[in-house]
Structures are given as structure tokens and as C-alpha cells.
Coordinates of C-alpha atoms in Angstrom, one line a residue:
X1 CA 0.0 -7.8 82.3
X2 CA 1.7 -4.3 82.1
X3 CA 3.9 -2.9 79.1
X4 CA 7.0 -2.9 80.2
X5 CA 10.5 -0.9 79.0
X6 CA 8.5 2.5 78.0
X7 CA 11.4 4.9 76.0
X8 CA 10.5 7.7 74.1
X9 CA 13.3 9.7 71.4
X10 CA 12.9 13.3 70.2
X11 CA 12.8 14.2 66.7
X12 CA 12.2 17.3 64.5
X13 CA 12.8 19.6 67.7
X14 CA 9.1 19.0 69.3
X15 CA 7.8 15.5 67.8
X16 CA 8.9 12.7 69.9
X17 CA 7.9 8.8 69.5
X18 CA 7.2 6.9 72.6
X19 CA 8.0 2.9 71.5
X20 CA 7.3 -0.5 74.5
X21 CA 7.0 -3.8 75.2
X22 CA 4.3 -6.6 75.7
X23 CA 4.0 -10.1 75.9
X24 CA 0.6 -10.8 76.3
X25 CA -1.6 -12.7 73.4
X26 CA -5.1 -11.9 74.9
X27 CA -4.4 -7.7 74.8
X28 CA -6.5 -5.8 73.1
X29 CA -5.5 -1.8 72.6
X30 CA -3.7 0.3 75.3
X31 CA -4.7 3.9 76.3
X32 CA -2.0 6.7 76.2
X33 CA -1.6 9.4 79.1
X34 CA 0.4 12.3 79.0
X35 CA 0.5 14.5 82.0
X36 CA -2.1 12.0 83.7
X37 CA -5.2 13.0 80.9
X38 CA -5.7 10.5 78.2
X39 CA -4.5 11.6 74.7
X40 CA -5.3 8.6 72.7
X41 CA -6.8 4.6 72.6
X42 CA -5.0 2.5 70.2
X43 CA -6.8 -0.7 68.7
X44 CA -4.3 -3.8 68.4
X45 CA -7.1 -6.4 67.5
X46 CA -6.2 -6.6 64.5
X47 CA -2.1 -6.5 65.0
X48 CA 0.3 -5.8 68.0
X49 CA 1.6 -2.1 68.2
X50 CA 4.4 -1.1 69.9
X51 CA 4.8 2.5 69.2
X52 CA 3.0 6.3 69.3
X53 CA 4.5 9.5 67.7
X54 CA 3.2 12.7 69.8
X55 CA 3.7 15.5 67.4
X56 CA 3.8 19.2 66.9
X57 CA 4.0 19.7 70.8
X58 CA 4.6 23.1 72.7
X59 CA 7.9 23.3 74.7
X60 CA 7.6 22.3 78.2
X61 CA 7.7 18.6 80.3
X62 CA 5.8 16.2 79.8
X63 CA 5.5 12.3 81.7
X64 CA 4.0 9.5 79.3
X65 CA 2.4 5.6 81.0
X66 CA 0.9 3.5 78.9
X67 CA -2.7 1.3 80.4
X68 CA -3.2 -2.1 78.8
X69 CA -6.3 -3.1 77.3
X70 CA -8.0 -6.1 77.4
X71 CA -11.7 -5.7 76.4
X72 CA -13.2 -3.9 78.9
X73 CA -10.3 -4.6 81.5
X74 CA -7.4 -2.3 82.3
X75 CA -4.3 -3.2 83.7
X76 CA -1.9 -1.3 85.7
X77 CA 0.3 1.8 84.5
X78 CA 3.5 1.2 83.1
X79 CA 5.8 3.1 84.5
X80 CA 6.3 6.4 83.8
X81 CA 9.0 8.8 81.5
X82 CA 9.5 12.2 81.3
X83 CA 10.7 14.4 78.4
X84 CA 11.8 18.1 78.4
X85 CA 10.4 19.4 74.5
X86 CA 12.8 22.7 74.0
X87 CA 12.6 25.2 71.3
X88 CA 15.6 26.4 70.6
X89 CA 15.6 30.7 70.3
X90 CA 17.2 32.8 67.7
X91 CA 20.0 34.8 69.1
X92 CA 22.6 38.0 69.3
X93 CA 20.3 40.7 67.9
X94 CA 22.4 43.1 66.3
X95 CA 21.5 47.1 64.7
X96 CA 22.6 49.1 61.6
X97 CA 21.9 52.4 61.7
X98 CA 20.0 53.9 58.1
X99 CA 20.9 57.4 58.4
X100 CA 18.7 58.9 61.3
X101 CA 15.9 57.5 59.3
X102 CA 15.9 53.7 59.7
X103 CA 17.6 50.9 60.8
X104 CA 18.5 47.3 60.3
X105 CA 17.7 44.0 62.6
X106 CA 19.3 41.3 62.5
X107 CA 19.7 38.2 64.1
X108 CA 21.1 34.8 64.4
X109 CA 19.5 31.3 63.2
X110 CA 19.6 28.6 65.7
X111 CA 20.8 25.5 64.8
X112 CA 17.8 23.6 63.6
X113 CA 15.5 24.3 60.7
X114 CA 12.9 27.2 61.9
X115 CA 9.0 27.5 59.7
X116 CA 9.3 31.0 60.2
X117 CA 10.2 34.1 62.7
X118 CA 8.5 36.3 64.4
X119 CA 9.5 40.0 64.9
X120 CA 7.9 42.1 67.2
X121 CA 8.4 45.8 67.8
X122 CA 7.4 46.9 71.8
X123 CA 5.4 43.8 72.4
X124 CA 3.3 44.3 68.5
X125 CA 4.1 41.9 66.2
X126 CA 5.8 43.6 63.3
X127 CA 6.9 40.9 60.6
X128 CA 6.3 37.0 60.2
X129 CA 9.4 36.0 57.7
X130 CA 11.9 33.4 56.8
X131 CA 14.6 36.1 56.2
X132 CA 17.6 36.7 58.8
X133 CA 17.0 40.7 59.4
X134 CA 14.6 43.4 58.7
X135 CA 15.1 47.1 58.1
X136 CA 12.4 49.3 59.9
X137 CA 12.1 53.1 58.7
X138 CA 9.2 53.6 61.4
X139 CA 11.4 55.4 64.0
X140 CA 9.5 57.9 65.6
X141 CA 9.7 57.0 69.5
X142 CA 12.9 55.9 70.6
X143 CA 14.0 53.3 72.6
X144 CA 12.6 50.8 70.7
X145 CA 12.7 46.9 72.0
X146 CA 12.1 44.8 69.2
X147 CA 11.9 40.9 70.0
X148 CA 12.4 38.0 68.1
X149 CA 10.9 34.6 68.6
X150 CA 11.3 31.5 66.5
X151 CA 7.9 29.1 65.5
X152 CA 8.1 25.3 64.6
X153 CA 4.9 24.3 63.7
X154 CA 2.1 26.6 65.3
X155 CA 4.7 27.1 68.7
X156 CA 7.0 29.9 69.7
X157 CA 10.6 29.9 71.3
X158 CA 11.4 32.2 73.8
X159 CA 12.0 35.6 72.8
X160 CA 15.6 37.2 72.0
X161 CA 15.1 41.0 73.2
X162 CA 17.4 44.1 72.4
X163 CA 17.2 47.6 72.7
X164 CA 17.9 50.3 69.6
X165 CA 18.1 53.3 70.8
X166 CA 17.9 56.1 67.5
X167 CA 19.9 58.6 68.8
X168 CA 21.5 61.9 67.1
X169 CA 24.9 60.0 66.3
X170 CA 23.1 58.0 63.5
X171 CA 22.5 61.2 61.4
X172 CA 26.0 61.0 59.5
X173 CA 25.5 57.6 59.5
X174 CA 25.4 56.8 54.5
X175 CA 24.4 53.8 53.3
X176 CA 27.1 52.3 51.3
X177 CA 27.6 49.9 47.9
X178 CA 28.6 46.7 50.2
X179 CA 27.7 43.3 50.7
X180 CA 27.5 42.2 54.4
X181 CA 28.1 38.3 53.9
X182 CA 25.5 35.7 53.8
X183 CA 24.7 33.3 56.2
X184 CA 24.8 30.8 57.6
X185 CA 28.1 30.8 55.7
X186 CA 28.8 27.5 56.1
X187 CA 25.6 26.4 55.2
X188 CA 23.0 23.5 54.1
X189 CA 21.3 24.0 51.8
X190 CA 20.0 27.9 52.2
X191 CA 22.0 31.0 52.9
X192 CA 21.1 34.4 52.9
X193 CA 23.2 37.8 51.6
X194 CA 22.5 40.6 52.3
X195 CA 23.9 43.5 51.4
X196 CA 23.1 47.7 50.8
X197 CA 22.8 50.0 47.9
X198 CA 23.6 53.6 48.3
X199 CA 21.7 54.8 45.5
X200 CA 19.1 53.6 43.1
X201 CA 21.0 50.5 41.0
X202 CA 20.9 48.2 38.0
X203 CA 22.1 45.0 40.5
X204 CA 22.8 41.7 39.5
X205 CA 23.8 38.6 41.8
X206 CA 25.2 35.6 40.7
X207 CA 26.3 32.1 42.1
X208 CA 29.6 30.9 40.7
X209 CA 31.0 27.2 41.4
X210 CA 34.6 26.9 42.0
X211 CA 35.2 26.0 38.0
X212 CA 34.0 29.9 38.0
X213 CA 31.0 29.0 35.7
X214 CA 28.1 30.5 36.6
X215 CA 25.3 28.6 38.4
X216 CA 22.5 30.9 39.4
X217 CA 21.1 34.5 38.7
X218 CA 19.7 35.5 42.3
X219 CA 18.8 39.3 41.2
X220 CA 19.0 41.1 37.5
X221 CA 16.9 44.4 38.5
X222 CA 16.7 47.9 39.4
X223 CA 16.5 48.3 42.6
X224 CA 16.1 51.3 45.0
X225 CA 18.7 52.5 48.1
X226 CA 18.7 50.4 51.2
X227 CA 19.7 47.2 52.8
X228 CA 18.4 43.9 51.3
X229 CA 18.5 40.2 51.3
X230 CA 18.3 37.6 48.4
X231 CA 18.2 33.8 49.6
X232 CA 19.8 31.1 47.7
X233 CA 19.0 27.9 48.3
X234 CA 21.4 25.6 46.8
X235 CA 20.1 25.3 43.4
X236 CA 21.0 26.2 39.7
X237 CA 18.9 28.4 37.3
X238 CA 17.1 25.0 36.5
X239 CA 16.2 24.4 39.3
X240 CA 18.3 21.7 40.2
X241 CA 20.2 20.8 43.4
X242 CA 24.6 21.7 43.2
X243 CA 26.7 19.7 45.1
X244 CA 28.4 20.4 48.5
X245 CA 31.7 22.4 47.9
X246 CA 33.0 26.0 47.5
X247 CA 31.4 28.8 46.0
X248 CA 31.4 32.3 45.5
X249 CA 28.6 35.0 44.5
X250 CA 29.3 38.3 42.9
X251 CA 27.3 42.0 43.3
X252 CA 27.3 44.3 40.5
X253 CA 25.8 47.1 40.3
X254 CA 25.4 49.9 37.6
X255 CA 23.9 53.6 38.7
X256 CA 24.3 57.1 37.3
X257 CA 27.6 57.1 39.3
X258 CA 29.4 54.1 38.4
X259 CA 29.5 50.0 38.3
X260 CA 31.3 48.2 40.7
X261 CA 31.7 44.2 41.6
X262 CA 32.2 42.5 44.7
X263 CA 33.3 38.8 45.4
X264 CA 32.8 37.1 48.2
X265 CA 33.1 33.1 48.8
X266 CA 30.6 30.8 50.9
X267 CA 30.8 27.4 51.8
X268 CA 28.0 24.4 51.0
X269 CA 28.1 21.7 53.6
X270 CA 26.7 18.2 52.2

């Protein structure tokens, strides 16, 4: 008898589960084949097994089939089934010049959770991080090619690439005290709040709920000028998860010349 009704389901981006049916009491085990190579031998002498999980796969196409074992005897192979593992990529690299001395590189996240991102500069690894932006102050050569990949377990997605030109047009650019928004928004449960400081300032970044009650303080310290990001994981000051709904984040800064507050709205989904 041959294993029948071989099916598969992909889960968590690059993992899959095979399932099948079988009705012989003389069965002692199975051999699982992937792309014509045996990857697992399963012992069924104590209890029947009708599924197998193949995890942490690189992107690509995989074909599976199963052979039943009766002691030292093997059945004919089952029908084969093929799956394509796709590792979603980041998208939309954009640049924000920081005078003529630097640039903030930012990108959009894929619609699934990633372990981290890898940012490459002219083919060389520049940073490995979970945030969605990076400030580069080494612009000695131009143009510069930046590429970003998403990392899932031990594997990288395809890259998204953009070229930055450090032209003289950026010389008049001035840093501003500003909130650049949070991404993603709406979110669940993590978002990155990005902001800029035109000079060294005392900074406080606070989260409030829709009733105006303080939920969490993300920053309360002196920071140098530049562009920054603060991550909120949907928790209060006691590390407890908060409910979904509308929230506000308030950036307060104070320097030698002025003090100011900027408030923006964000939405946490269920």
C-alpha cells in the first residue's frame, strides 16, 4: 500500500507541514523525500504518524513525496506535491539628506514579521537591525547603492535597491525639530516613531491613550542633533500589553533656544 492524499500547508513564511493518509497495519515507518533526497525516516512502530513538519526553508521550490516502510521493504512512492517558499522583501527605499554630510535611509516593512533587516552599501554589509531606517554619515563616494533584505531564521529575502546621489543641492538642507511619523500605522503590536532634532536637546517621548492618560514613556534624556527612531511594542510602563485602539505620542524637546511639543495619532489593531 502507498501513502495517499499527500497535502501541504505553508506557515510562518518559510515552514511547511506535510500530511497524508494510510491504512496498513503492517506499517513500520516512512521515508520523507524532498527534491529527490531523503530528509527524514520516521518510526511508526509504536503509534501511527500522518504528518511531518519541514522548517526553516530557504526561498525556492520544493517537491515532496513519501515512501512507506514495512520492515526492510519499501512501498512505491506516493504522488508528489510541490511548494514554493517566498520570502517577502522590504520595499520603497527612500532618502532624507542630512546636510551634505549624511543621509537617512528608510524602507517599508513586508506584511509579515521578520527577524531583522540587513542593509548593504555598495555590496558591503553596513548594518543588521530591526528598525526601518539608518543614518549614514560616510558619504565620501557618490553615487552610493543601498540594498535592503529581510531575514527569516537564517535566510535572506531578495533585495530592494536604490541609488543615492550626494549632490550640492543638499548643502542648504537643515535639520528640523519634527516628527516624521510612525511606521507601520495602523500596527500590531510594534511600531517605530521617527523624529528629527536640529540641535542638542532634552527629549521626552510619551504615549497617551484616547482618554489622555499616560501609558508609557519611551524617551527621557538629552540627545544630539540628527534623526532617530523609538520603538513601542504596545506595552505600558509596567511592561503590560495595552488594548487596541487610538493612541497619541507626544514629542517634547527643550534646548537653549526654545521648548516645544509635537503630538501625533496612531492606531493599534487587534
